[in-house]
C-alpha cells in the first residue's frame, strides 16, 4: 500500500502544540513508510478563520522542518489543497449521497430548529434533529429546490443498528445509531461542514491513514457511515490523546500556554521542541531521549503510541532545550545569542564572542540571556549580605579586606587580558593567607552585584574593561 497521510489544520490563528504533535506524527509516519505527506487547509468554517493564519501555518511547518510533498503552496496531483477552493466538489458528492439514501435535503427554518432545541432542553434531553424533512414527499422537495428555497443537506443516519470503526490505538469503537444526530453536510451557503469535507477529501486525496485528536473519536462512526453509503473504503484511523497542561486541564492558548511560534520567539530551539513533542505520547520503548528529526523518521512507529493523555511539562522542555543549547557548535550559538545580547549590551563596548563562550553551556533558553548579562551594562543594587557565603568562608568583613587588597593588584594590570588578570590575582592571594574563594567570591560580587553570573571574577573584570571594573571595585569597597 502506498501510504498517504495528511495534516489538516483549520486556519484559526496559530499552530498549537497539540496540532504540532499531530503534524509531526503524521509526517513521521509517512516518512517512515516511504509515503506521501500532505498539507490540507480546512477553511470551510469561515467565521472562525483568522486573517494571515494560513501563512502562519506554512511558516510553522517550515520552521519545524515538516516538509510536505503536496499542499496549497507546493502543488500536487490531488489539489486544490484548500477546502474553499474545492467547494465545487462537495455538492455533487452530497447529491450523489442523497440518491444513495445516505443524505437528504432539509428546509427547516432556524425558528423551527431553535424551538425543537429549546423543547429538548426543557425536557432535559439532548437535542437531535427529528428527520422531519426526510419524510417530505419527493415532489415537494423538488418543487422547493426549483423555487430556490433555503436548504441544507443532512446525513441520514439509520435510526437503528450500530455504527463503528477501527482505530489503531482504541481498537474497535462502536455506538448505537440512535445516539447519532443527522448532521448537516452542506450548509445553506453551499459550503460543506467539516463532517462532510473531511470524508470527501480524505477519499479524493487517497489518504490511507488519518491521524487526529481524540475530539473526533465520537464522530468517526458517523464518518464511517458516510464511507459506507458512498461504497468507499475508509482510511486507517489513529486518534491521538489530548495533550494536557496538568492532571486536570487541556493545554490551551486561551490559558496562556505557548504555541509553537511562541516557543520559537522565546528562544527555544526548534530541534529541542520537536524532540520533546515527539515524546509526548510516543515512546521508542527504550531509555533513549534524544532524537533528531531524521532519527525520528527512522524509528517512529504506531506501536510506540500511548493511549493515555500526556502532560506538557515546560520544565522538561526547558531541560531539553538546555541540553540542545549546550551541544550547539559555538558559531551557531553566537549567531543565535547575538540579538539577545544586543537587547541589553552595546556590541561596540562588549566582547560578544567571549560572553557567548561563557553562556554556551549555561543557557536554558535564549530569552534568559538578557537577564544573565544585564549586570554588565549597569551595576545592580545589592545588599552587602551577598558577600556572606558559608562554604567560601566569606562575609562582609572578609570581603572588605579582600577588596582592599585586590584594588592595587587590578590597578597594576596594564594590558587587561584575562591571562594577566588571572596571573596577577593568583600570584597575590597566597601572600595574604586568604583562601582563593575568600578573594574571588567577594571580588566577583563587588564587580557584578550578583550571586550568580556567567563567568567568574576574572572574566567579569575583563568584560567590564579596566575603567569600569576599577570604578565598580572602588564603589563596592566604599559601601562596606
Ligand atoms: N481541521 C481539523 C482541525 O483543525 C482537522 C481534523 C482532522 O485532522 O481531520 O482540528
PDB file of N, CA and C and ligand atoms in Angstrom, residues 6-12 16 22 40-43 48 83 194 198 202 210-213 215-216 223, ligand 1:
ATOM      1  N   UNK A   6      -2.174  12.997   5.895  1.00  0.00           N
ATOM      2  CA  UNK A   6      -2.388  14.441   5.749  1.00  0.00           C
ATOM      3  C   UNK A   6      -2.450  15.096   7.103  1.00  0.00           C
ATOM      4  N   UNK A   7      -1.994  16.345   7.144  1.00  0.00           N
ATOM      5  CA  UNK A   7      -2.231  17.191   8.297  1.00  0.00           C
ATOM      6  C   UNK A   7      -3.221  18.225   7.805  1.00  0.00           C
ATOM      7  N   UNK A   8      -4.308  18.409   8.555  1.00  0.00           N
ATOM      8  CA  UNK A   8      -5.416  19.218   8.030  1.00  0.00           C
ATOM      9  C   UNK A   8      -5.848  20.303   9.010  1.00  0.00           C
ATOM     10  N   UNK A   9      -5.000  21.286   9.224  1.00  0.00           N
ATOM     11  CA  UNK A   9      -5.355  22.310  10.210  1.00  0.00           C
ATOM     12  C   UNK A   9      -6.408  23.292   9.691  1.00  0.00           C
ATOM     13  N   UNK A  10      -7.141  23.859  10.621  1.00  0.00           N
ATOM     14  CA  UNK A  10      -8.046  24.958  10.293  1.00  0.00           C
ATOM     15  C   UNK A  10      -7.310  26.251  10.619  1.00  0.00           C
ATOM     16  N   UNK A  11      -7.423  27.233   9.745  1.00  0.00           N
ATOM     17  CA  UNK A  11      -6.638  28.468   9.952  1.00  0.00           C
ATOM     18  C   UNK A  11      -7.260  29.373  11.008  1.00  0.00           C
ATOM     19  N   UNK A  12      -7.153  28.956  12.250  1.00  0.00           N
ATOM     20  CA  UNK A  12      -7.784  29.730  13.316  1.00  0.00           C
ATOM     21  C   UNK A  12      -6.769  30.527  14.129  1.00  0.00           C
ATOM     22  N   UNK A  16      -0.999  25.293  17.575  1.00  0.00           N
ATOM     23  CA  UNK A  16      -0.839  24.939  18.981  1.00  0.00           C
ATOM     24  C   UNK A  16      -0.049  23.640  19.084  1.00  0.00           C
ATOM     25  N   UNK A  22       0.343  16.379  16.223  1.00  0.00           N
ATOM     26  CA  UNK A  22      -0.374  15.636  15.183  1.00  0.00           C
ATOM     27  C   UNK A  22       0.380  15.743  13.853  1.00  0.00           C
ATOM     28  N   UNK A  40      -3.348  20.014   4.088  1.00  0.00           N
ATOM     29  CA  UNK A  40      -4.651  20.460   3.566  1.00  0.00           C
ATOM     30  C   UNK A  40      -5.199  21.525   4.506  1.00  0.00           C
ATOM     31  N   UNK A  41      -5.656  22.611   3.941  1.00  0.00           N
ATOM     32  CA  UNK A  41      -6.196  23.692   4.775  1.00  0.00           C
ATOM     33  C   UNK A  41      -7.715  23.536   4.855  1.00  0.00           C
ATOM     34  N   UNK A  42      -8.233  23.401   6.069  1.00  0.00           N
ATOM     35  CA  UNK A  42      -9.665  23.190   6.269  1.00  0.00           C
ATOM     36  C   UNK A  42     -10.307  24.491   6.715  1.00  0.00           C
ATOM     37  N   UNK A  43     -10.760  25.247   5.712  1.00  0.00           N
ATOM     38  CA  UNK A  43     -11.227  26.601   5.991  1.00  0.00           C
ATOM     39  C   UNK A  43     -12.702  26.796   5.678  1.00  0.00           C
ATOM     40  N   UNK A  48     -14.664  31.269  11.749  1.00  0.00           N
ATOM     41  CA  UNK A  48     -13.561  31.069  12.697  1.00  0.00           C
ATOM     42  C   UNK A  48     -12.208  31.423  12.088  1.00  0.00           C
ATOM     43  N   UNK A  83      -9.803  23.857   1.220  1.00  0.00           N
ATOM     44  CA  UNK A  83     -11.177  23.386   1.053  1.00  0.00           C
ATOM     45  C   UNK A  83     -12.103  24.399   0.377  1.00  0.00           C
ATOM     46  N   UNK A 194     -17.228  20.453   8.292  1.00  0.00           N
ATOM     47  CA  UNK A 194     -16.076  19.574   8.496  1.00  0.00           C
ATOM     48  C   UNK A 194     -16.498  18.118   8.370  1.00  0.00           C
ATOM     49  N   UNK A 198     -14.188  16.383   5.412  1.00  0.00           N
ATOM     50  CA  UNK A 198     -13.051  15.519   5.775  1.00  0.00           C
ATOM     51  C   UNK A 198     -13.157  14.158   5.095  1.00  0.00           C
ATOM     52  N   UNK A 202     -10.542  13.187   2.240  1.00  0.00           N
ATOM     53  CA  UNK A 202      -9.654  12.059   2.549  1.00  0.00           C
ATOM     54  C   UNK A 202      -9.786  10.984   1.474  1.00  0.00           C
ATOM     55  N   UNK A 210      -5.417   8.357   8.760  1.00  0.00           N
ATOM     56  CA  UNK A 210      -5.844   9.634   9.321  1.00  0.00           C
ATOM     57  C   UNK A 210      -5.422   9.700  10.784  1.00  0.00           C
ATOM     58  N   UNK A 211      -4.586  10.688  11.100  1.00  0.00           N
ATOM     59  CA  UNK A 211      -4.229  10.914  12.499  1.00  0.00           C
ATOM     60  C   UNK A 211      -4.824  12.235  12.901  1.00  0.00           C
ATOM     61  N   UNK A 212      -5.506  12.241  14.019  1.00  0.00           N
ATOM     62  CA  UNK A 212      -6.087  13.486  14.522  1.00  0.00           C
ATOM     63  C   UNK A 212      -6.427  13.304  15.993  1.00  0.00           C
ATOM     64  N   UNK A 213      -6.859  14.389  16.620  1.00  0.00           N
ATOM     65  CA  UNK A 213      -7.105  14.360  18.059  1.00  0.00           C
ATOM     66  C   UNK A 213      -8.311  13.512  18.447  1.00  0.00           C
ATOM     67  N   UNK A 215     -10.748  14.330  20.003  1.00  0.00           N
ATOM     68  CA  UNK A 215     -12.035  15.031  19.974  1.00  0.00           C
ATOM     69  C   UNK A 215     -12.889  14.571  18.790  1.00  0.00           C
ATOM     70  N   UNK A 216     -12.263  13.875  17.829  1.00  0.00           N
ATOM     71  CA  UNK A 216     -13.021  13.390  16.671  1.00  0.00           C
ATOM     72  C   UNK A 216     -13.442  11.927  16.799  1.00  0.00           C
ATOM     73  N   UNK A 223     -18.710   9.259  10.309  1.00  0.00           N
ATOM     74  CA  UNK A 223     -17.931   9.388   9.071  1.00  0.00           C
ATOM     75  C   UNK A 223     -17.871   8.042   8.362  1.00  0.00           C
TER      76      UNK A 223
HETATM   77  N1  LIG B   1      -9.450  20.723  10.656  1.00  0.00           N
HETATM   78  C1  LIG B   1      -9.443  19.854  11.775  1.00  0.00           C
HETATM   79  C2  LIG B   1      -8.783  20.548  12.949  1.00  0.00           C
HETATM   80  O1  LIG B   1      -8.079  21.520  12.755  1.00  0.00           O
HETATM   81  C3  LIG B   1      -8.651  18.610  11.431  1.00  0.00           C
HETATM   82  C4  LIG B   1      -9.207  17.358  11.905  1.00  0.00           C
HETATM   83  C5  LIG B   1      -8.695  16.201  11.040  1.00  0.00           C
HETATM   84  O2  LIG B   1      -7.475  16.038  11.001  1.00  0.00           O
HETATM   85  O3  LIG B   1      -9.476  15.530  10.425  1.00  0.00           O
HETATM   86  O4  LIG B   1      -8.971  20.145  14.059  1.00  0.00           O
END
